[in-house]
Short mmCIF file of C-alpha atoms in Angstrom, two decimals:
data_model
loop_
_atom_site.label_atom_id
_atom_site.label_comp_id
_atom_site.label_asym_id
_atom_site.label_seq_id
_atom_site.Cartn_x
_atom_site.Cartn_y
_atom_site.Cartn_z
CA UNK A 18 25.84 -14.49 -67.49
CA UNK A 19 22.89 -14.02 -69.82
CA UNK A 20 23.47 -12.16 -73.09
CA UNK A 21 22.25 -8.62 -73.54
CA UNK A 22 18.87 -8.27 -75.25
CA UNK A 23 18.37 -5.35 -77.58
CA UNK A 24 14.90 -3.84 -77.41
CA UNK A 25 13.95 -1.38 -80.13
CA UNK A 26 11.39 1.04 -78.69
CA UNK A 27 10.14 4.10 -80.54
CA UNK A 28 8.18 6.95 -79.09
CA UNK A 29 4.49 6.94 -79.93
CA UNK A 30 3.21 9.61 -82.27
CA UNK A 31 1.22 12.49 -80.86
CA UNK A 32 -2.51 12.33 -81.45
CA UNK A 33 -3.87 14.35 -84.29
CA UNK A 34 -5.05 17.82 -83.40
CA UNK A 35 -3.09 17.92 -80.21
CA UNK A 36 -0.96 20.82 -81.35
CA UNK A 37 -4.06 22.75 -82.29
CA UNK A 38 -5.22 23.25 -78.72
CA UNK A 39 -6.17 26.82 -77.85
CA UNK A 40 -3.39 29.00 -76.52
CA UNK A 41 -0.75 26.32 -77.25
CA UNK A 42 2.71 27.65 -77.82
CA UNK A 43 5.80 25.67 -78.76
CA UNK A 44 8.70 26.41 -76.44
CA UNK A 45 11.15 23.76 -77.57
CA UNK A 46 11.82 20.59 -79.58
CA UNK A 47 12.26 16.93 -78.52
CA UNK A 48 15.79 15.62 -78.48
CA UNK A 49 16.80 12.77 -80.68
CA UNK A 50 16.44 9.10 -79.65
CA UNK A 51 19.26 7.62 -77.55
CA UNK A 52 20.16 3.93 -77.43
CA UNK A 53 20.54 2.48 -73.87
CA UNK A 54 21.57 -0.94 -72.59
CA UNK A 55 19.03 -2.26 -70.01
CA UNK A 56 19.96 -5.24 -67.82
CA UNK A 57 17.72 -7.10 -65.27
CA UNK A 58 18.86 -6.89 -61.63
CA UNK A 59 17.76 -8.44 -58.29
CA UNK A 60 14.68 -10.70 -58.47
CA UNK A 61 14.14 -9.63 -62.07
CA UNK A 62 17.59 -10.92 -63.01
CA UNK A 63 16.83 -14.25 -61.26
CA UNK A 64 13.51 -14.52 -63.12
CA UNK A 65 15.25 -13.67 -66.41
CA UNK A 66 17.95 -16.29 -65.76
CA UNK A 67 15.31 -18.88 -64.79
CA UNK A 68 13.36 -18.30 -67.99
CA UNK A 69 16.54 -18.54 -70.09
CA UNK A 70 17.73 -21.69 -68.32
CA UNK A 71 14.38 -23.46 -68.68
CA UNK A 72 13.56 -21.91 -72.04
CA UNK A 73 10.21 -20.59 -70.82
CA UNK A 74 8.06 -17.71 -71.86
CA UNK A 75 6.90 -15.07 -69.42
CA UNK A 76 3.41 -16.64 -69.07
CA UNK A 77 4.76 -20.20 -68.67
CA UNK A 78 7.21 -19.15 -65.96
CA UNK A 79 4.55 -17.17 -64.09
CA UNK A 80 2.13 -20.13 -64.12
CA UNK A 81 4.76 -22.60 -62.86
CA UNK A 82 5.91 -20.22 -60.12
CA UNK A 83 2.30 -19.69 -58.97
CA UNK A 84 1.81 -23.46 -58.64
CA UNK A 85 5.07 -23.74 -56.72
CA UNK A 86 4.12 -20.92 -54.32
CA UNK A 87 0.72 -22.47 -53.63
CA UNK A 88 2.29 -25.83 -52.79
CA UNK A 89 4.96 -24.17 -50.64
CA UNK A 90 2.39 -22.15 -48.70
CA UNK A 91 0.21 -25.20 -48.16
CA UNK A 92 3.18 -27.17 -46.81
CA UNK A 93 4.44 -24.37 -44.54
CA UNK A 94 1.06 -23.47 -43.05
CA UNK A 95 -0.77 -26.78 -43.23
CA UNK A 96 -0.71 -27.34 -39.44
CA UNK A 97 -1.50 -23.73 -38.54
CA UNK A 98 -4.21 -22.28 -40.75
CA UNK A 99 -5.17 -25.08 -43.10
CA UNK A 100 -8.80 -26.21 -43.32
CA UNK A 101 -10.82 -28.05 -45.89
CA UNK A 102 -13.00 -25.67 -47.85
CA UNK A 103 -16.74 -26.26 -47.80
CA UNK A 104 -18.22 -26.41 -51.33
CA UNK A 105 -21.22 -24.43 -50.16
CA UNK A 106 -18.92 -21.72 -48.84
CA UNK A 107 -17.08 -21.60 -52.16
CA UNK A 108 -20.41 -21.04 -53.91
CA UNK A 109 -21.43 -18.14 -51.67
CA UNK A 110 -22.42 -14.91 -53.36
CA UNK A 111 -20.16 -11.96 -52.61
CA UNK A 112 -23.10 -9.68 -51.93
CA UNK A 113 -24.03 -11.89 -48.95
CA UNK A 114 -20.66 -11.24 -47.27
CA UNK A 115 -22.28 -9.97 -44.04
CA UNK A 116 -23.82 -13.38 -43.37
CA UNK A 117 -20.64 -15.35 -44.00
CA UNK A 118 -18.32 -16.86 -41.41
CA UNK A 119 -15.26 -14.70 -41.97
CA UNK A 120 -12.97 -16.98 -39.98
CA UNK A 121 -14.09 -20.03 -41.97
CA UNK A 122 -13.57 -18.17 -45.25
CA UNK A 123 -9.91 -17.63 -44.30
CA UNK A 124 -9.51 -21.14 -42.81
CA UNK A 125 -9.28 -19.87 -39.21
CA UNK A 126 -12.30 -21.66 -37.74
CA UNK A 127 -10.27 -23.31 -34.99
CA UNK A 128 -8.67 -19.99 -34.01
CA UNK A 129 -11.55 -17.53 -34.36
CA UNK A 130 -11.25 -14.64 -31.86
CA UNK A 131 -7.83 -15.95 -30.80
CA UNK A 132 -6.38 -15.49 -34.29
CA UNK A 133 -3.57 -12.94 -34.40
CA UNK A 134 -3.24 -10.28 -37.11
CA UNK A 135 -0.21 -12.18 -38.43
CA UNK A 136 -2.25 -15.38 -38.78
CA UNK A 137 -5.00 -13.45 -40.58
CA UNK A 138 -2.49 -11.99 -43.04
CA UNK A 139 -0.91 -15.39 -43.67
CA UNK A 140 -4.31 -16.99 -44.15
CA UNK A 141 -5.24 -14.24 -46.59
CA UNK A 142 -2.04 -14.77 -48.54
CA UNK A 143 -2.68 -18.49 -48.72
CA UNK A 144 -6.25 -18.03 -49.93
CA UNK A 145 -5.19 -15.44 -52.51
CA UNK A 146 -2.54 -17.77 -53.91
CA UNK A 147 -5.20 -20.41 -54.32
CA UNK A 148 -8.24 -18.42 -55.43
CA UNK A 149 -6.98 -15.26 -57.17
CA UNK A 150 -8.51 -15.14 -60.67
CA UNK A 151 -5.15 -14.34 -62.25
CA UNK A 152 -3.53 -17.29 -60.47
CA UNK A 153 -6.28 -19.62 -61.65
CA UNK A 154 -5.87 -18.33 -65.17
CA UNK A 155 -2.09 -18.85 -64.92
CA UNK A 156 -2.68 -22.43 -63.81
CA UNK A 157 -4.98 -22.99 -66.76
CA UNK A 158 -8.23 -22.92 -64.80
CA UNK A 159 -10.86 -20.76 -66.38
CA UNK A 160 -13.37 -19.53 -63.80
CA UNK A 161 -15.10 -16.26 -64.44
CA UNK A 162 -16.91 -16.37 -61.06
CA UNK A 163 -14.67 -14.60 -58.54
CA UNK A 164 -17.33 -14.29 -55.76
CA UNK A 165 -15.35 -16.36 -53.28
CA UNK A 166 -12.26 -14.25 -53.88
CA UNK A 167 -14.34 -11.18 -53.03
CA UNK A 168 -15.53 -12.98 -49.87
CA UNK A 169 -11.87 -13.50 -48.97
CA UNK A 170 -11.14 -9.83 -49.41
CA UNK A 171 -14.19 -8.84 -47.32
CA UNK A 172 -13.21 -11.24 -44.55
CA UNK A 173 -9.63 -9.96 -44.49
CA UNK A 174 -10.62 -6.30 -44.48
CA UNK A 175 -13.09 -6.87 -41.64
CA UNK A 176 -10.82 -9.02 -39.45
CA UNK A 177 -7.87 -6.64 -39.79
CA UNK A 178 -10.04 -3.72 -38.65
CA UNK A 179 -10.14 -3.92 -34.78
CA UNK A 180 -13.49 -2.15 -34.49
CA UNK A 181 -15.30 -4.16 -37.16
CA UNK A 182 -13.70 -7.39 -35.97
CA UNK A 183 -14.95 -6.77 -32.42
CA UNK A 184 -18.45 -6.20 -33.81
CA UNK A 185 -18.31 -9.53 -35.63
CA UNK A 186 -16.81 -11.37 -32.63
CA UNK A 187 -19.69 -10.00 -30.56
CA UNK A 188 -22.18 -12.07 -32.59
CA UNK A 189 -19.92 -14.99 -33.57
CA UNK A 190 -22.07 -17.91 -32.49
CA UNK A 191 -19.50 -20.42 -33.75
CA UNK A 192 -17.13 -19.31 -30.96
CA UNK A 193 -19.67 -20.02 -28.23
CA UNK A 194 -19.48 -23.21 -26.16
CA UNK A 195 -22.80 -24.73 -25.15
CA UNK A 196 -23.17 -25.56 -21.43
CA UNK A 197 -23.77 -29.19 -20.45
CA UNK A 198 -27.39 -30.30 -20.67
CA UNK A 199 -27.23 -32.71 -17.73
CA UNK A 200 -25.85 -32.60 -14.22
CA UNK A 201 -22.20 -33.62 -14.01
CA UNK A 202 -20.05 -34.53 -11.03
CA UNK A 203 -16.35 -34.77 -10.29
CA UNK A 204 -13.80 -33.80 -12.92
CA UNK A 205 -16.42 -34.00 -15.71
CA UNK A 206 -18.13 -30.92 -14.28
CA UNK A 207 -15.00 -28.77 -14.56
CA UNK A 208 -14.05 -30.13 -17.99
CA UNK A 209 -17.52 -29.30 -19.33
CA UNK A 210 -18.05 -25.90 -17.71
CA UNK A 211 -14.48 -24.57 -17.95
CA UNK A 212 -14.53 -24.00 -21.75
CA UNK A 213 -17.97 -22.35 -21.45
CA UNK A 214 -16.65 -19.56 -19.25
CA UNK A 215 -13.40 -19.40 -21.20
CA UNK A 216 -15.43 -18.60 -24.32
CA UNK A 217 -17.61 -16.10 -22.45
CA UNK A 218 -14.48 -14.46 -21.05
CA UNK A 219 -13.59 -13.05 -24.47
CA UNK A 220 -16.21 -10.32 -23.89
CA UNK A 221 -14.77 -9.14 -20.55
CA UNK A 222 -13.14 -5.72 -20.37
CA UNK A 223 -11.13 -6.97 -17.39
CA UNK A 224 -8.41 -9.43 -18.28
CA UNK A 225 -7.26 -12.02 -17.39
CA UNK A 226 -10.53 -13.71 -16.57
CA UNK A 227 -10.56 -16.01 -13.47
CA UNK A 228 -10.68 -19.71 -14.32
CA UNK A 229 -13.28 -22.15 -13.00
CA UNK A 230 -10.59 -24.27 -11.35
CA UNK A 231 -11.09 -27.83 -10.13
CA UNK A 232 -12.18 -29.77 -7.06
CA UNK A 233 -9.00 -28.73 -5.22
CA UNK A 234 -9.57 -24.98 -5.65
CA UNK A 235 -9.67 -22.90 -2.46
CA UNK A 236 -12.79 -21.14 -1.24
CA UNK A 237 -11.22 -17.75 -2.02
CA UNK A 238 -10.59 -18.84 -5.61
CA UNK A 239 -14.16 -20.09 -6.07
CA UNK A 240 -15.70 -16.98 -4.50
CA UNK A 241 -13.49 -14.76 -6.68
CA UNK A 242 -14.62 -16.66 -9.79
CA UNK A 243 -18.37 -16.32 -9.10
CA UNK A 244 -18.09 -12.74 -7.85
CA UNK A 245 -16.32 -11.86 -11.09
CA UNK A 246 -19.02 -13.40 -13.28
CA UNK A 247 -21.90 -11.92 -11.27
CA UNK A 248 -20.34 -8.48 -11.79
CA UNK A 249 -18.68 -9.00 -15.17
CA UNK A 250 -18.05 -5.88 -17.26
CA UNK A 251 -18.85 -7.01 -20.80
CA UNK A 252 -17.97 -5.06 -23.93
CA UNK A 253 -20.24 -7.21 -26.06
CA UNK A 254 -22.27 -5.18 -28.56
CA UNK A 255 -24.54 -6.10 -31.43
CA UNK A 256 -23.87 -3.43 -34.09
CA UNK A 257 -23.02 -6.13 -36.59
CA UNK A 258 -26.70 -7.11 -36.69
CA UNK A 259 -27.88 -3.55 -37.31
CA UNK A 260 -30.15 -2.87 -40.23
CA UNK A 261 -28.29 -0.90 -42.89
CA UNK A 262 -28.87 2.83 -42.60
CA UNK A 263 -30.15 4.42 -45.85
CA UNK A 264 -27.76 6.52 -47.91
CA UNK A 265 -27.63 10.28 -47.51
CA UNK A 266 -29.90 10.64 -50.49
CA UNK A 267 -32.77 8.98 -48.65
CA UNK A 268 -35.20 10.68 -46.33
CA UNK A 269 -33.60 12.07 -43.18
CA UNK A 270 -36.58 10.90 -41.12
CA UNK A 271 -36.21 7.39 -42.51
CA UNK A 272 -32.52 7.43 -41.60
CA UNK A 273 -33.26 8.53 -38.04
CA UNK A 274 -35.98 5.90 -37.77
CA UNK A 275 -33.55 3.14 -38.76
CA UNK A 276 -30.85 4.42 -36.37
CA UNK A 277 -33.35 4.51 -33.51
CA UNK A 278 -34.58 1.06 -34.39
CA UNK A 279 -31.01 -0.28 -34.39
CA UNK A 280 -30.26 1.34 -31.00
CA UNK A 281 -33.38 -0.22 -29.45
CA UNK A 282 -32.52 -3.61 -30.94
CA UNK A 283 -28.98 -3.43 -29.52
CA UNK A 284 -30.27 -2.54 -26.04
CA UNK A 285 -32.75 -5.41 -26.16
CA UNK A 286 -30.10 -7.91 -27.24
CA UNK A 287 -27.73 -6.59 -24.57
CA UNK A 288 -30.38 -7.05 -21.86
CA UNK A 289 -31.21 -10.54 -23.09
CA UNK A 290 -27.53 -11.46 -23.13
CA UNK A 291 -27.07 -10.17 -19.57
CA UNK A 292 -30.00 -12.29 -18.40
CA UNK A 293 -28.65 -15.30 -20.31
CA UNK A 294 -25.21 -14.93 -18.72
CA UNK A 295 -26.69 -14.52 -15.23
CA UNK A 296 -28.78 -17.68 -15.69
CA UNK A 297 -25.68 -19.47 -16.95
CA UNK A 298 -23.72 -18.54 -13.82
CA UNK A 299 -26.69 -19.51 -11.61
CA UNK A 300 -26.89 -22.91 -13.26
CA UNK A 301 -23.17 -23.54 -12.82
CA UNK A 302 -23.24 -22.36 -9.21
CA UNK A 303 -26.19 -24.62 -8.39
CA UNK A 304 -24.31 -27.69 -9.68
CA UNK A 305 -20.89 -26.81 -8.22
CA UNK A 306 -20.09 -29.41 -5.57
CA UNK A 307 -17.44 -27.13 -4.07
CA UNK A 308 -20.15 -24.71 -2.91
CA UNK A 309 -21.91 -27.53 -1.07
CA UNK A 310 -18.59 -28.59 0.45
CA UNK A 311 -17.82 -25.04 1.61
CA UNK A 312 -21.32 -24.71 3.09
CA UNK A 313 -20.87 -27.98 4.97
CA UNK A 314 -17.51 -26.81 6.24
CA UNK A 315 -19.00 -23.48 7.27
CA UNK A 316 -21.90 -25.26 8.97
CA UNK A 317 -19.47 -27.59 10.73
CA UNK A 318 -17.43 -24.58 11.78
CA UNK A 319 -20.54 -22.82 13.08
CA UNK A 320 -21.57 -25.98 14.95
CA UNK A 321 -18.09 -26.26 16.41
CA UNK A 322 -18.19 -22.61 17.47
CA UNK A 323 -21.68 -23.07 18.90
CA UNK A 324 -20.63 -26.19 20.82
CA UNK A 325 -17.49 -24.44 22.02
CA UNK A 326 -19.56 -21.44 23.11
CA UNK A 327 -22.05 -23.68 24.91
CA UNK A 328 -19.19 -25.57 26.56
CA UNK A 329 -17.62 -22.27 27.63
CA UNK A 330 -20.96 -21.05 29.04
CA UNK A 331 -21.38 -24.37 30.87
CA UNK A 332 -17.82 -24.17 32.20
CA UNK A 333 -18.32 -20.60 33.44
CA UNK A 334 -21.64 -21.60 35.01
CA UNK A 335 -20.04 -24.58 36.74
CA UNK A 336 -17.15 -22.43 37.92
CA UNK A 337 -19.60 -19.84 39.21
CA UNK A 338 -21.67 -22.49 40.99
CA UNK A 339 -18.50 -24.08 42.37
CA UNK A 340 -17.23 -20.69 43.54
CA UNK A 341 -20.61 -20.02 45.11
CA UNK A 342 -20.59 -23.44 46.81
CA UNK A 343 -17.01 -22.91 47.98
CA UNK A 344 -17.96 -19.49 49.34
CA UNK A 345 -20.95 -20.94 51.13
CA UNK A 346 -18.81 -23.75 52.50
CA UNK A 347 -16.16 -21.25 53.54
CA UNK A 348 -18.78 -19.16 55.31
CA UNK A 349 -20.23 -22.27 56.90
CA UNK A 350 -16.78 -23.43 58.03
CA UNK A 351 -16.03 -19.95 59.30
CA UNK A 352 -19.32 -19.86 61.18
CA UNK A 353 -18.69 -23.30 62.63
CA UNK A 354 -15.13 -22.30 63.54
CA UNK A 355 -16.42 -19.07 65.09
CA UNK A 356 -19.08 -21.04 66.94
CA UNK A 357 -16.46 -23.50 68.13
CA UNK A 358 -14.25 -20.61 69.20
CA UNK A 359 -17.18 -19.05 71.00
CA UNK A 360 -17.93 -22.33 72.71
CA UNK A 361 -14.27 -22.74 73.53
CA UNK A 362 -14.01 -19.18 74.78
CA UNK A 363 -17.19 -19.65 76.72
CA UNK A 364 -15.87 -22.77 78.32
CA UNK A 365 -12.54 -21.10 78.88
CA UNK A 366 -14.28 -18.13 80.43
CA UNK A 367 -16.41 -20.41 82.53
CA UNK A 368 -13.33 -22.40 83.49
CA UNK A 369 -11.46 -19.19 84.23
CA UNK A 370 -14.46 -17.89 86.11
CA UNK A 371 -14.70 -21.11 88.08
CA UNK A 372 -10.96 -21.09 88.63
CA UNK A 373 -11.19 -17.47 89.72
CA UNK A 374 -14.01 -18.30 92.15
CA UNK A 375 -12.01 -21.24 93.40
CA UNK A 376 -8.89 -19.14 93.80
CA UNK A 377 -10.89 -16.44 95.57
CA UNK A 378 -12.27 -19.08 97.92
CA UNK A 379 -8.68 -20.28 98.45
CA UNK A 380 -7.62 -16.71 99.21
CA UNK A 381 -10.48 -16.16 101.65
CA UNK A 382 -10.08 -19.61 103.16
CA UNK A 383 -6.35 -19.04 103.62
CA UNK A 384 -6.94 -16.27 106.19
CA UNK A 385 -9.81 -18.15 107.78
CA UNK A 386 -7.70 -21.28 108.22
CA UNK A 387 -5.06 -19.26 110.05
CA UNK A 388 -7.78 -17.71 112.29
CA UNK A 389 -7.43 -14.29 110.61
CA UNK A 390 -3.92 -13.98 112.00
CA UNK A 391 -5.18 -13.87 115.65
CA UNK A 392 -2.40 -14.58 118.12
CA UNK A 393 -4.60 -16.68 120.44
CA UNK A 394 -8.27 -17.38 120.94
CA UNK A 395 -11.02 -16.24 118.75
CA UNK A 396 -10.40 -13.15 116.60
CA UNK A 397 -12.55 -10.18 117.17
CA UNK A 398 -15.08 -8.99 114.70
CA UNK A 399 -12.90 -5.99 113.95
CA UNK A 400 -9.93 -8.24 113.18
CA UNK A 401 -12.00 -10.47 110.88
CA UNK A 402 -13.46 -7.48 109.13
CA UNK A 403 -10.08 -5.81 108.73
CA UNK A 404 -8.40 -8.93 107.26
CA UNK A 405 -11.26 -9.64 104.86
CA UNK A 406 -11.31 -5.98 103.78
CA UNK A 407 -7.62 -6.14 102.90
CA UNK A 408 -8.15 -9.51 101.15
CA UNK A 409 -10.91 -7.97 99.01
CA UNK A 410 -8.69 -4.93 98.38
CA UNK A 411 -5.80 -7.04 97.06
CA UNK A 412 -8.12 -9.33 95.04
CA UNK A 413 -9.54 -6.23 93.36
CA UNK A 414 -6.09 -5.06 92.32
CA UNK A 415 -4.82 -8.29 90.72
CA UNK A 416 -5.88 -10.09 87.52
CA UNK A 417 -6.83 -13.71 87.06
CA UNK A 418 -3.31 -14.96 86.46
CA UNK A 419 -1.93 -13.11 89.45
CA UNK A 420 -4.85 -14.44 91.45
CA UNK A 421 -3.92 -17.99 90.44
CA UNK A 422 -0.27 -17.46 91.35
CA UNK A 423 -1.24 -16.11 94.74
CA UNK A 424 -3.69 -18.97 95.30
CA UNK A 425 -0.95 -21.45 94.50
CA UNK A 426 1.38 -19.82 97.01
CA UNK A 427 -1.33 -19.86 99.67
CA UNK A 428 -2.16 -23.48 98.93
CA UNK A 429 1.49 -24.35 99.45
CA UNK A 430 1.54 -22.33 102.64
CA UNK A 431 -1.43 -24.35 103.88
CA UNK A 432 -2.38 -23.52 107.49
CA UNK A 433 0.97 -22.09 108.41
CA UNK A 434 -0.05 -18.64 109.60
CA UNK A 435 3.36 -17.09 109.11
CA UNK A 436 3.71 -18.50 105.61
CA UNK A 437 0.19 -17.36 104.70
CA UNK A 438 0.79 -13.87 106.04
CA UNK A 439 4.17 -13.75 104.23
CA UNK A 440 2.48 -14.66 100.93
CA UNK A 441 -0.10 -11.90 101.45
CA UNK A 442 2.51 -9.43 102.52
CA UNK A 443 4.65 -10.23 99.45
CA UNK A 444 1.67 -9.69 97.18
CA UNK A 445 0.84 -6.40 98.88
CA UNK A 446 4.43 -5.21 98.50
CA UNK A 447 4.41 -6.16 94.79
CA UNK A 448 1.24 -4.15 94.26
CA UNK A 449 2.76 -1.20 96.10
CA UNK A 450 5.88 -1.44 93.91
CA UNK A 451 3.67 -1.61 90.82
CA UNK A 452 1.80 1.49 91.95
CA UNK A 453 -1.48 -0.33 92.22
CA UNK A 454 -1.64 -0.08 95.97
CA UNK A 455 -0.60 2.63 98.41
CA UNK A 456 1.98 1.87 101.00
CA UNK A 457 0.37 0.87 104.30
CA UNK A 458 -3.06 0.65 102.73
CA UNK A 459 -3.30 -3.11 103.43
CA UNK A 460 -2.77 -2.85 107.17
CA UNK A 461 -3.57 -6.49 107.94
CA UNK A 462 -0.52 -7.61 105.91
CA UNK A 463 1.94 -4.97 107.10
#
């Protein structure tokens, strides 16, 4: 435990004439001095103990601690936000802060628009520990020029302000990635163009931004990528490049003139940037081998559809022609079959007609061969006429089949008069029973 230090402090005397102020009235008196024991606590106690242990003065301890903090910060953040400082940047005038690279000033060149607020604060702390005038003086470095320290402060203030940082990022050329200057193929194309659109994507209001992909990307992915960039909604503005507007004390007309001039310049730069981005996308699209592959596939698909359509049309035509030919053949076969049937029917009719004539001759010859049923001698004309009349009567009442049956019976009967007359009589009776002939109408066969 450190010993108690006694500090004798007396109150300063009042300035002369103070009590003579107008309207001053004394209302009381100061109390007497009181002695108090003051002890260091917390970090102050640790600093007090450190100075006592190492027998240092306040200034010596502060200088050594500043050197230690700088080394500690450099070790802790060396891989994250450590960059070599450019001598030209260190010599920059503070009044030219608007033209400086704020990320480079803080050692965040490799992070740029990706740097987080925490990284910016840590980078600021590191730079302050290294370049603060008081720290340099504590380390025994006399440098009256604190321009770079002011540049650090300007960079930190700007980058921690979201609006002003966005204005600077809008014109940060160091964050841009130049497109390839020659035509590339295969994986080199995607490796070269991918970072270009990744850098351009920082200006898109819509996040996340589609990636370029690779040679294995699907057609939907590629179309989504190019559709996005042809219709990209960019927040990029150019206020950072505006000409400074005169102070309020200047002419109002001059102030309006400068504001109008800045607005026109921003619109012009915005239009030029839109054209530049469109040309960039056109150039990438023209060199993208995937587009050619998709077009070939589409063309092959169209050719396949066209060939399939033509084959289908040909098939339908052939089926129609075949159906037509089959119909014609069917009609022809039907006509030939009908013709054959007609010929057959004709022959059958002729045969039936001939058979009928033959059977009728048999029927008429049957009565002639038996002498018209005359008992003896020649029959009279009346007998012949009567028999033939009855023969014609019966032949008119029977059909062809019945005629054939009767002819067969008469053929069997031959010239036997009784048998012939019996056959005729039986046929007459059958017709009478069938109601086709009246009883006793065929008198010759009664």
